[in-house]
């Protein structure tokens, strides 16, 4: 990657009570990139963000910002701004005073600042809101003020801590597009924290999926979605069938009692693995259809989901989730086909369904 | 509605008996004076001298009865320099006490709310604990520390005896064997500060403690150093607590008489002492009530002024303080 703006190297955070919030995280972020830290609550994503912002001191490791280790610097000496989870706007100041907080601190020219406040408010779609009180704004408007307040300082790096969490779905979708637009237009590097996989896939250039203080997988949204490297990522990123399988040999994997040709190699012979089947990649045919396919089981349930139907197909103890625009009636016996390139083979991890079942944690779904 | 009305009844009764009636009595006493009843001397049929009072009753003893007459002469008396001077001294001492409490108390509250401060509740307890002891006891213990043959003086004497250089230093400044700490304004102020300081710390602590920590983080994020974030965030937000603390210290300080009597030894009389005198030794309840009314007006004006500030600094309003 060229023009690395932020380099996180083996950052560890152990809290006073001995809890390891980050267990040695490394991540390089490029100029003008939109990187999302995605993971369930408690995975350390906010802690990592707070380390970058300066609100948390790593136990060990380095954070290089433009090549300089910024860990010793207090937050107010870092040219990095944050949009806080609950916005943290100053209720005793009006919208314009909130936005101009940074420039006022630096005693910048009042007229110039007022002009820039206007520009920033226009950028976030709040033109003419200068004199409004914070308490009179809706959640979405407050969020925009928080963004304007951060952007007016022209940071090279903007940290966003689940900024859309408090908004309703429609507003959230709007703001996702808005944020992406602002990021493109301003040329600022965004590090975005969320637990919403859809948000992460929609907005990001790259996504880092985190769990228990580690980055499990780092890649483009398409990579993460199509080629999850572990059962956890596959599960977290969206509805998936995660099946305990055996790699018979290169390009041949055995699951659901059948050998399937696949494209993966290098797992060894007869190695235990997990296979991810996206529900939309599984094609169902009536059992008596002359076309090719593996006879599988019966349709157990059928739900209309708008764009597609969601079906659960059962064969013995195995249940397969299938999305299709063609409905198969409940009770119909079906056979299935999966294209070799749609089979994603992953190494076994402690999140594999069979491992978790043995540990008594229950299934993935 | 009716039921709700009934529920108010106990409080209404309480308010009438313990607030309105006493207030009314004080107001009545305050605007009246006692005058001897008018009478005429008469001679009864059997020749004994007697007195006919203005309400027509006849008695043989010299009339002793008095009646309350509405008069504002007490208010005229209040503006006499003697009493005005007392009032001004009371206000001065109360304001000084409040100021010192604020200067001492605010940093304490600030330190206690610090993010790295361990066991703030324990320290808060240690601050409040002395307040659980009797007020008189606390003041008397200060006296035993400060009096001429008190602990402080005996320590100083011991020190002077032990180290000649210190003795010379004191002697060069014309300090005698005993230093007089008590029975002056400073002693009264010390007693007040000691007794009322926790009333300043508590409300400020409560308010600062409640400030959303993310606001301070936001300020730091936007480039505010700790001192700037104090001036721009903590200070404006703690103002309601400061105003409350000021009220809680100023009001008792302006009306107290015990501290000035003990620590001032009667040499620093305050308006509270004079009022107490009117109800005690001088037994002029009318003048005492008038003075009470005066103090009430002063306190009300003070609190009204504070509220005005509070309104101005209310976060909702678009007023920039700094």
XYZ file of C-alpha atoms in Angstrom:
687
model
C 0.000 0.000 0.000
C 1.293 3.450 -0.828
C 0.966 6.458 1.452
C 0.315 4.730 4.715
C -1.072 7.354 7.066
C -1.557 5.215 10.139
C 0.320 2.113 11.117
C -0.849 0.134 14.116
C 1.808 -2.309 15.224
C 1.138 -5.098 17.670
C -0.993 -2.923 19.940
C -1.994 -4.605 23.187
C -4.367 -3.242 25.780
C -4.737 -5.013 29.106
C -7.128 -3.298 31.502
C -6.423 -2.881 35.194
C -8.636 -5.833 36.065
C -6.510 -8.056 33.843
C -8.965 -8.174 30.948
C -7.185 -8.220 27.592
C -9.138 -5.814 25.396
C -6.658 -5.934 22.521
C -4.294 -8.838 22.115
C -1.704 -7.487 19.734
C -3.426 -5.835 16.785
C -1.589 -4.725 13.655
C -3.169 -2.724 10.853
C -1.955 -0.344 8.161
C -4.325 2.324 6.893
C -3.734 4.240 3.691
C -4.348 7.852 2.775
C -8.000 8.579 1.968
C -9.078 5.076 2.865
C -12.378 4.170 4.516
C -11.578 1.370 6.951
C -14.220 -0.205 9.139
C -13.573 -2.066 12.372
C -16.402 -4.567 12.538
C -17.234 -6.886 15.372
C -19.632 -7.706 18.197
C -19.632 -5.622 21.351
C -16.621 -6.332 23.525
C -14.410 -7.291 20.590
C -12.065 -4.369 21.204
C -12.986 -2.224 18.210
C -13.832 0.844 20.289
C -10.735 0.311 22.434
C -8.601 0.330 19.293
C -10.284 3.544 18.148
C -9.729 5.119 21.561
C -6.055 4.174 21.359
C -5.774 5.990 18.045
C -7.638 9.010 19.429
C -5.476 9.055 22.531
C -8.146 8.287 25.118
C -6.682 4.903 25.930
C -3.018 4.086 26.422
C -1.886 0.789 24.896
C -0.067 -1.550 27.248
C 2.429 -2.229 24.488
C 2.861 -1.721 20.766
C 3.212 1.262 18.483
C 0.815 3.558 16.683
C 2.625 5.417 13.935
C 0.805 8.395 12.491
C 2.649 9.671 9.425
C 5.655 7.757 10.701
C 5.629 9.264 14.196
C 4.740 7.253 17.294
C 1.790 9.138 18.764
C 1.193 7.003 21.844
C 2.956 9.491 24.171
C 0.883 12.391 22.780
C -2.279 13.472 24.617
C -5.448 13.670 22.479
C -5.271 17.446 22.091
C -1.857 17.212 20.462
C -2.962 14.748 17.781
C -4.257 16.039 14.478
C -6.976 13.416 14.616
C -10.635 14.105 15.297
C -13.374 11.871 16.598
C -17.121 11.630 16.105
C -18.248 10.151 19.396
C -20.835 7.460 19.825
C -23.301 9.750 21.581
C -21.935 12.807 19.709
C -20.781 14.554 22.939
C -21.972 17.933 21.697
C -21.706 20.803 24.149
C -25.273 21.532 25.245
C -24.406 25.026 26.522
C -23.283 26.118 23.066
C -25.395 26.503 19.957
C -24.738 24.701 16.682
C -22.291 27.282 15.305
C -20.418 27.515 18.620
C -20.126 23.741 18.754
C -18.737 23.574 15.243
C -16.320 26.451 15.823
C -15.035 24.955 19.103
C -11.793 23.762 17.526
C -10.976 26.925 15.519
C -11.904 29.102 18.520
C -9.458 27.186 20.671
C -6.741 27.991 18.168
C -7.884 31.634 18.180
C -8.429 31.626 14.461
C -9.917 34.648 12.713
C -13.570 35.010 13.733
C -14.840 36.026 10.308
C -12.986 33.233 8.565
C -14.247 30.739 11.157
C -17.849 31.878 10.747
C -17.508 31.392 7.006
C -16.066 27.901 7.430
C -18.792 26.988 9.936
C -21.301 27.900 7.246
C -19.490 25.745 4.700
C -19.277 22.794 7.069
C -22.945 23.006 7.968
C -23.764 23.114 4.285
C -21.594 20.045 3.708
C -23.517 18.063 6.324
C -26.861 19.422 5.138
C -27.592 21.750 8.043
C -27.401 25.110 6.277
C -28.948 27.882 8.360
C -28.872 25.915 11.624
C -26.138 28.111 13.139
C -28.190 29.635 15.931
C -30.147 26.514 16.852
C -29.766 24.930 20.244
C -28.379 21.416 20.441
C -31.384 20.248 22.463
C -33.736 21.281 19.651
C -32.015 19.004 17.120
C -32.999 15.460 16.200
C -30.554 12.586 16.613
C -29.578 12.695 12.952
C -29.034 16.430 13.016
C -26.914 16.192 16.156
C -24.858 13.541 14.461
C -24.254 15.852 11.513
C -23.214 18.653 13.853
C -20.745 16.257 15.458
C -19.318 15.458 12.027
C -19.105 19.129 11.079
C -17.426 19.916 14.402
C -14.767 17.310 13.649
C -14.337 18.098 9.940
C -13.842 21.844 10.379
C -10.430 21.102 11.916
C -9.386 19.532 8.586
C -8.003 16.424 10.263
C -6.134 13.942 8.118
C -7.818 11.163 9.995
C -11.363 11.018 11.292
C -12.427 8.402 13.807
C -16.102 7.503 13.959
C -17.339 5.446 16.900
C -20.641 3.826 15.908
C -21.963 7.242 14.929
C -25.103 5.849 13.330
C -26.042 3.541 16.181
C -28.762 5.776 17.607
C -30.502 6.486 14.311
C -33.488 4.724 12.816
C -33.003 2.483 9.812
C -34.033 4.953 7.111
C -31.939 7.773 8.504
C -29.045 5.392 8.967
C -29.124 4.401 5.298
C -29.174 8.069 4.297
C -26.311 8.920 6.604
C -24.263 5.978 5.331
C -24.378 7.416 1.830
C -23.826 10.920 3.175
C -20.740 9.872 5.140
C -19.321 8.054 2.161
C -19.875 11.171 0.033
C -18.241 13.423 2.635
C -15.291 11.072 2.855
C -14.823 11.054 -0.921
C -15.193 14.822 -1.251
C -13.032 15.769 1.704
C -10.283 13.271 0.999
C -10.032 12.471 4.707
C -9.135 9.000 5.927
C -12.020 7.488 7.888
C -11.771 4.799 10.534
C -15.276 3.697 11.286
C -16.385 1.433 14.105
C -19.599 -0.529 13.868
C -21.193 -3.824 14.797
C -23.533 -3.625 11.810
C -22.144 -5.839 9.035
C -24.370 -4.287 6.380
C -23.099 -0.824 7.282
C -19.530 -2.095 7.105
C -19.997 -3.732 3.704
C -21.822 -0.709 2.249
C -19.391 2.014 3.209
C -15.906 0.625 3.523
C -12.908 0.285 1.270
C -11.644 -2.339 3.668
C -13.180 -4.115 6.623
C -11.345 -5.517 9.634
C -13.471 -8.144 11.356
C -12.583 -8.257 15.037
C -13.292 -10.744 17.771
C -11.994 -10.951 21.340
C -9.269 -8.353 20.815
C -7.950 -9.747 17.531
C -8.399 -8.899 13.873
C -9.643 -12.151 12.353
C -9.747 -10.992 8.772
C -8.900 -7.830 6.886
C -10.062 -7.273 3.332
C -12.416 -5.569 0.928
C -16.118 -6.009 1.632
C -16.355 -8.381 -1.350
C -13.468 -10.509 -0.065
C -14.870 -10.627 3.419
C -18.285 -11.570 2.153
C -17.285 -14.100 -0.448
C -14.194 -15.580 1.081
C -14.488 -15.591 4.846
C -11.457 -17.239 6.348
C -13.149 -18.534 9.457
C -16.544 -19.659 10.644
C -16.850 -16.593 12.888
C -16.358 -14.141 10.017
C -18.734 -16.089 7.820
C -21.338 -16.104 10.547
C -20.896 -12.477 11.585
C -20.922 -11.079 8.084
C -24.351 -12.486 7.311
C -26.639 -15.471 7.089
C -24.560 -18.467 6.071
C -24.542 -22.212 6.131
C -21.431 -23.287 7.994
C -20.921 -27.009 7.632
C -18.312 -29.236 9.237
C -16.596 -30.976 6.334
C -13.600 -33.000 5.290
C -11.183 -31.985 2.595
C -10.830 -35.241 0.721
C -8.022 -33.922 -1.409
C -7.256 -30.716 -3.291
C -10.379 -29.447 -5.075
C -12.673 -32.065 -3.532
C -14.560 -31.533 -0.280
C -16.967 -33.853 1.519
C -20.031 -32.524 3.319
C -23.726 -33.405 3.695
C -22.614 -36.957 2.944
C -21.518 -36.134 -0.594
C -18.232 -35.217 -2.313
C -18.360 -31.764 -3.937
C -15.816 -30.431 -6.383
C -14.412 -27.093 -5.224
C -11.567 -24.708 -6.124
C -9.656 -24.688 -2.839
C -6.281 -26.353 -2.447
C -3.584 -26.730 0.156
C -5.562 -28.071 3.116
C -4.027 -31.562 2.925
C -5.780 -34.887 2.492
C -8.710 -35.895 4.697
C -8.265 -32.704 6.730
C -11.214 -31.523 8.866
C -12.408 -28.124 7.619
C -15.481 -25.878 7.602
C -17.394 -25.030 4.478
C -19.435 -21.864 3.975
C -22.370 -21.992 1.616
C -24.088 -18.655 1.017
C -27.850 -19.217 1.022
C -28.103 -17.535 -2.383
C -25.450 -19.841 -3.864
C -27.428 -23.019 -3.208
C -29.704 -23.910 -6.126
C -32.678 -26.180 -5.490
C -34.375 -28.409 -8.065
C -37.302 -30.796 -7.707
C -35.967 -34.289 -7.007
C -37.447 -35.646 -10.189
C -35.857 -32.933 -12.325
C -33.696 -34.583 -14.987
C -30.952 -31.966 -14.501
C -27.860 -32.736 -12.471
C -27.887 -32.340 -8.690
C -27.375 -34.037 -5.345
C -30.557 -35.484 -3.853
C -30.773 -33.818 -0.458
C -33.959 -33.540 1.609
C -37.333 -31.884 2.098
C -38.298 -28.223 2.311
C -39.146 -27.585 5.945
C -40.202 -23.939 5.846
C -40.812 -21.235 3.293
C -40.741 -17.504 4.001
C -41.349 -14.659 1.579
C -38.668 -12.002 2.188
C -39.485 -9.487 -0.539
C -36.688 -9.869 -3.039
C -36.332 -13.588 -2.433
C -37.783 -16.587 -0.653
C -36.032 -18.045 2.352
C -36.281 -21.806 2.692
C -34.967 -24.272 5.201
C -34.195 -27.668 3.751
C -33.681 -30.586 6.106
C -31.977 -33.908 5.654
C -31.604 -35.805 8.896
C -29.825 -33.484 11.330
C -28.520 -31.176 8.625
C -30.487 -27.993 7.900
C -29.559 -25.797 4.960
C -30.641 -22.174 4.543
C -31.471 -21.301 0.937
C -32.362 -17.979 -0.665
C -33.991 -18.166 -4.070
C -36.379 -16.289 -6.278
C -38.074 -19.619 -6.996
C -40.244 -20.931 -4.189
C -40.342 -24.685 -3.496
C -43.423 -25.770 -1.574
C -43.031 -27.025 2.000
C -42.681 -30.802 2.003
C -41.252 -30.962 -1.512
C -38.251 -33.256 -1.911
C -35.400 -31.373 -3.563
C -31.946 -31.908 -4.876
C -29.287 -29.214 -4.841
C -26.435 -27.925 -6.904
C -23.567 -25.717 -5.779
C -21.039 -24.270 -8.174
C -17.449 -25.257 -7.186
C -16.393 -21.582 -6.898
C -19.284 -20.885 -4.481
C -17.923 -23.366 -1.953
C -15.712 -21.492 0.530
C -13.439 -23.849 2.463
C -12.058 -22.588 5.794
C -9.669 -23.949 8.386
C -11.223 -25.216 11.584
C -11.395 -22.657 14.393
C -12.852 -22.617 17.861
C -15.932 -21.021 16.324
C -16.647 -24.021 14.052
C -20.161 -25.331 14.684
C -19.025 -28.845 15.622
C -16.295 -27.529 17.955
C -18.775 -25.250 19.668
C -21.349 -28.021 19.955
C -18.755 -30.211 21.650
C -17.993 -27.365 24.056
C -21.729 -27.042 24.718
C -22.091 -23.569 23.268
C -24.843 -24.471 20.842
C -25.026 -23.953 17.110
C -24.166 -20.926 15.065
C -27.633 -20.003 13.919
C -58.979 16.349 41.541
C -60.654 16.256 44.955
C -58.512 13.344 46.067
C -55.403 15.148 45.017
C -56.583 18.123 46.995
C -56.930 15.944 50.069
C -53.411 14.623 49.684
C -52.070 18.154 49.818
C -53.842 18.751 53.122
C -51.137 17.463 55.500
C -48.512 19.550 53.813
C -50.794 22.564 53.680
C -51.456 22.204 57.406
C -47.754 21.840 58.066
C -46.981 24.880 55.981
C -49.643 26.955 57.683
C -48.692 25.994 61.238
C -44.931 26.009 60.921
C -44.248 28.475 58.147
C -47.068 30.907 57.547
C -48.109 31.515 61.151
C -44.573 32.147 62.442
C -43.828 34.352 59.448
C -47.037 36.243 60.040
C -46.163 36.649 63.710
C -42.710 37.970 62.881
C -44.188 40.352 60.330
C -46.769 41.532 62.874
C -44.187 42.000 65.596
C -41.927 43.691 63.118
C -44.361 46.408 62.123
C -45.669 47.122 65.621
C -44.362 48.647 68.837
C -45.707 48.401 72.374
C -47.212 51.446 73.965
C -48.633 51.879 77.447
C -52.397 51.818 77.501
C -53.993 55.233 77.955
C -55.997 55.764 81.138
C -57.659 58.387 83.267
C -57.356 58.682 87.013
C -60.659 58.530 88.798
C -61.876 58.264 92.367
C -64.203 55.483 93.239
C -67.350 56.019 95.346
C -65.578 54.885 98.492
C -62.870 57.449 97.858
C -60.056 55.122 96.735
C -58.086 56.293 93.725
C -58.472 54.117 90.658
C -57.720 54.087 86.951
C -60.100 53.824 84.040
C -58.396 52.261 81.026
C -59.248 53.220 77.469
C -61.342 50.094 76.956
C -63.467 51.112 79.936
C -62.204 48.653 82.538
C -61.501 50.061 85.965
C -58.694 48.910 88.230
C -57.086 50.145 91.402
C -53.487 49.278 90.530
C -51.403 51.564 88.409
C -51.894 50.400 84.792
C -49.138 48.114 83.546
C -50.882 46.918 80.406
C -49.393 47.603 77.037
C -50.832 47.425 73.576
C -49.308 46.813 70.186
C -49.510 49.772 67.871
C -48.627 49.680 64.210
C -45.574 51.814 63.772
C -42.536 52.001 61.584
C -40.287 53.466 64.181
C -38.363 50.183 64.411
C -37.450 50.496 60.777
C -36.238 54.008 61.405
C -34.164 52.647 64.253
C -32.652 50.020 61.980
C -31.038 52.582 59.703
C -29.239 54.127 62.627
C -25.484 53.843 62.012
C -25.030 51.341 64.876
C -27.262 48.761 63.272
C -26.312 49.556 59.689
C -22.688 49.064 60.612
C -23.552 45.683 62.099
C -25.450 44.678 58.999
C -22.609 45.738 56.747
C -20.095 43.859 58.892
C -22.301 40.750 58.784
C -22.543 40.978 55.007
C -18.815 41.560 54.701
C -17.931 38.589 56.906
C -20.498 36.365 55.183
C -19.226 37.332 51.727
C -15.624 36.812 52.762
C -16.521 33.428 54.237
C -18.328 32.479 51.049
C -15.413 33.586 48.916
C -12.864 31.676 50.993
C -15.093 28.587 50.988
C -15.329 28.849 47.205
C -11.584 29.275 46.758
C -10.872 26.330 49.058
C -13.844 24.180 48.120
C -13.800 24.305 44.326
C -10.313 22.811 43.931
C -11.193 20.135 46.494
C -14.315 19.195 44.538
C -12.308 19.255 41.318
C -9.570 17.027 42.709
C -12.099 14.590 44.151
C -13.754 14.198 40.755
C -10.420 13.683 38.997
C -10.335 10.571 36.883
C -7.203 9.224 38.539
C -8.350 10.025 42.042
C -8.683 6.869 44.105
C -11.476 6.402 46.654
C -13.320 9.725 46.223
C -16.206 8.522 48.412
C -13.846 7.824 51.295
C -12.413 11.322 51.082
C -15.863 12.803 50.793
C -16.798 10.929 53.956
C -13.752 12.350 55.715
C -14.886 15.825 54.710
C -18.437 15.295 55.907
C -17.590 13.307 59.020
C -16.724 16.312 61.239
C -20.117 17.758 60.340
C -21.738 14.877 62.212
C -20.261 16.179 65.429
C -22.062 18.833 67.379
C -21.643 22.295 65.961
C -20.816 23.800 69.354
C -18.285 21.094 70.084
C -16.503 21.794 66.811
C -16.380 25.500 67.520
C -15.241 24.986 71.098
C -12.408 22.775 69.915
C -11.213 25.570 67.652
C -11.283 27.837 70.656
C -9.158 25.454 72.692
C -6.679 25.384 69.845
C -6.531 29.129 69.354
C -6.988 30.613 72.825
C -4.126 32.390 74.579
C -3.111 29.330 76.571
C -4.272 27.043 73.806
C -2.570 24.302 71.860
C -1.254 26.493 69.070
C 0.267 29.035 71.417
C 1.892 26.372 73.566
C 3.440 24.822 70.473
C 4.757 28.146 69.325
C 6.179 28.800 72.781
C 7.833 25.397 72.811
C 9.280 26.061 69.380
C 10.556 29.474 70.413
C 12.168 28.001 73.494
C 13.774 25.238 71.488
C 15.056 27.279 68.548
C 16.479 30.696 69.424
C 16.428 31.808 65.768
C 12.651 31.442 65.625
C 12.292 33.268 68.917
C 14.387 36.124 67.550
C 12.305 36.207 64.415
C 9.128 36.558 66.472
C 10.619 39.084 68.865
C 11.954 41.174 65.980
C 8.398 41.451 64.731
C 7.186 42.587 68.095
C 5.265 39.435 68.900
C 4.775 38.927 72.633
C 4.707 35.681 74.530
C 1.206 34.867 73.445
C -0.305 35.459 70.057
C -3.919 36.514 70.173
C -5.795 34.492 67.619
C -9.281 34.616 69.007
C -11.864 37.336 69.478
C -11.495 39.195 66.225
C -13.051 39.155 62.792
C -10.508 36.723 61.414
C -11.343 34.191 64.096
C -15.041 34.536 63.290
C -14.326 34.020 59.592
C -12.173 30.990 60.380
C -14.990 29.479 62.436
C -17.477 30.076 59.645
C -15.230 28.715 56.915
C -14.549 25.615 58.966
C -18.222 25.020 59.667
C -19.586 25.776 56.216
C -16.840 24.554 53.874
C -18.464 21.177 53.252
C -21.661 22.934 52.170
C -19.612 24.470 49.385
C -17.759 21.287 48.419
C -20.755 18.982 48.235
C -22.906 20.737 45.608
C -19.883 21.540 43.427
C -18.649 17.954 43.675
C -22.079 16.621 42.733
C -22.316 18.833 39.666
C -18.779 18.232 38.389
C -19.134 14.519 38.999
C -22.201 14.471 36.741
C -20.514 16.183 33.802
C -20.522 13.756 30.909
C -16.907 12.594 30.617
C -17.301 12.340 26.859
C -17.696 16.142 26.752
C -14.205 16.468 28.224
C -12.931 13.893 25.750
C -14.585 15.808 22.927
C -12.928 19.016 24.077
C -9.536 17.297 24.206
C -10.207 15.752 20.818
C -10.850 19.202 19.370
C -7.529 20.430 20.708
C -8.289 21.717 24.192
C -5.494 21.262 26.706
C -6.644 20.266 30.205
C -6.660 23.901 31.365
C -8.615 25.071 28.328
C -11.098 22.258 28.640
C -11.549 23.241 32.290
C -12.332 26.825 31.341
C -14.583 25.957 28.423
C -16.393 22.881 29.680
C -15.991 22.090 33.385
C -16.339 25.645 34.659
C -19.538 26.598 32.790
C -21.102 23.257 33.680
C -20.193 23.480 37.356
C -21.717 26.935 37.712
C -25.091 25.695 39.055
C -23.211 23.826 41.788
C -21.147 26.906 42.575
C -24.277 29.037 42.884
C -25.887 26.463 45.135
C -22.766 26.266 47.275
C -22.680 30.055 47.560
C -26.282 30.090 48.760
C -25.688 27.264 51.220
C -22.734 29.069 52.768
C -23.858 32.677 52.536
C -27.331 32.313 54.061
C -26.272 30.646 57.320
C -23.166 32.835 57.483
C -25.155 36.054 57.331
C -27.569 34.961 60.070
C -25.319 33.085 62.496
C -24.732 34.333 66.024
C -23.137 31.358 67.773
C -19.852 31.490 65.893
C -19.454 35.213 66.354
C -20.223 34.878 70.060
C -17.760 32.052 70.621
C -14.933 32.856 68.220
C -15.518 36.619 68.453
C -15.999 36.569 72.199
C -18.686 39.235 71.869
C -16.194 41.650 70.333
C -17.416 41.074 66.807
C -21.204 41.308 67.119
C -23.100 40.513 63.961
C -26.661 41.228 62.995
C -27.594 37.749 64.232
C -26.251 38.576 67.691
C -28.359 41.710 67.895
C -31.473 39.819 66.843
C -30.751 37.138 69.415
C -30.287 39.888 71.996
C -33.680 41.380 71.251
C -35.339 38.062 71.959
C -33.124 37.440 74.983
C -31.623 40.105 77.188
C -33.345 43.185 75.763
C -36.600 41.316 75.279
C -37.733 43.649 72.532
C -39.398 41.156 70.256
C -40.694 43.918 68.047
C -37.306 45.286 67.151
C -35.889 41.757 66.873
C -38.602 40.903 64.381
C -37.971 44.052 62.368
C -34.287 43.171 62.153
C -35.199 39.620 61.119
C -37.347 41.030 58.352
C -34.416 43.152 57.223
C -32.111 40.140 57.090
C -34.751 38.195 55.200
C -34.989 40.939 52.613
C -31.209 41.001 52.253
C -31.030 37.213 51.839
C -33.908 37.228 49.361
C -32.255 39.971 47.325
C -29.001 38.011 47.348
C -30.655 34.802 46.218
C -32.640 36.688 43.610
C -29.395 38.088 42.253
C -27.858 34.610 42.152
C -30.850 33.227 40.311
C -30.429 35.948 37.758
C -26.885 34.726 37.102
C -28.123 31.142 36.997
C -30.680 32.082 34.388
C -28.083 33.844 32.306
C -25.718 30.895 32.407
C -28.368 28.292 31.760
C -26.979 25.944 29.120
C -30.134 26.311 27.036
C -29.596 29.998 26.532
C -27.312 31.142 23.815
C -25.046 33.180 26.006
C -21.335 32.866 25.663
C -19.504 33.365 28.911
C -15.969 33.011 27.740
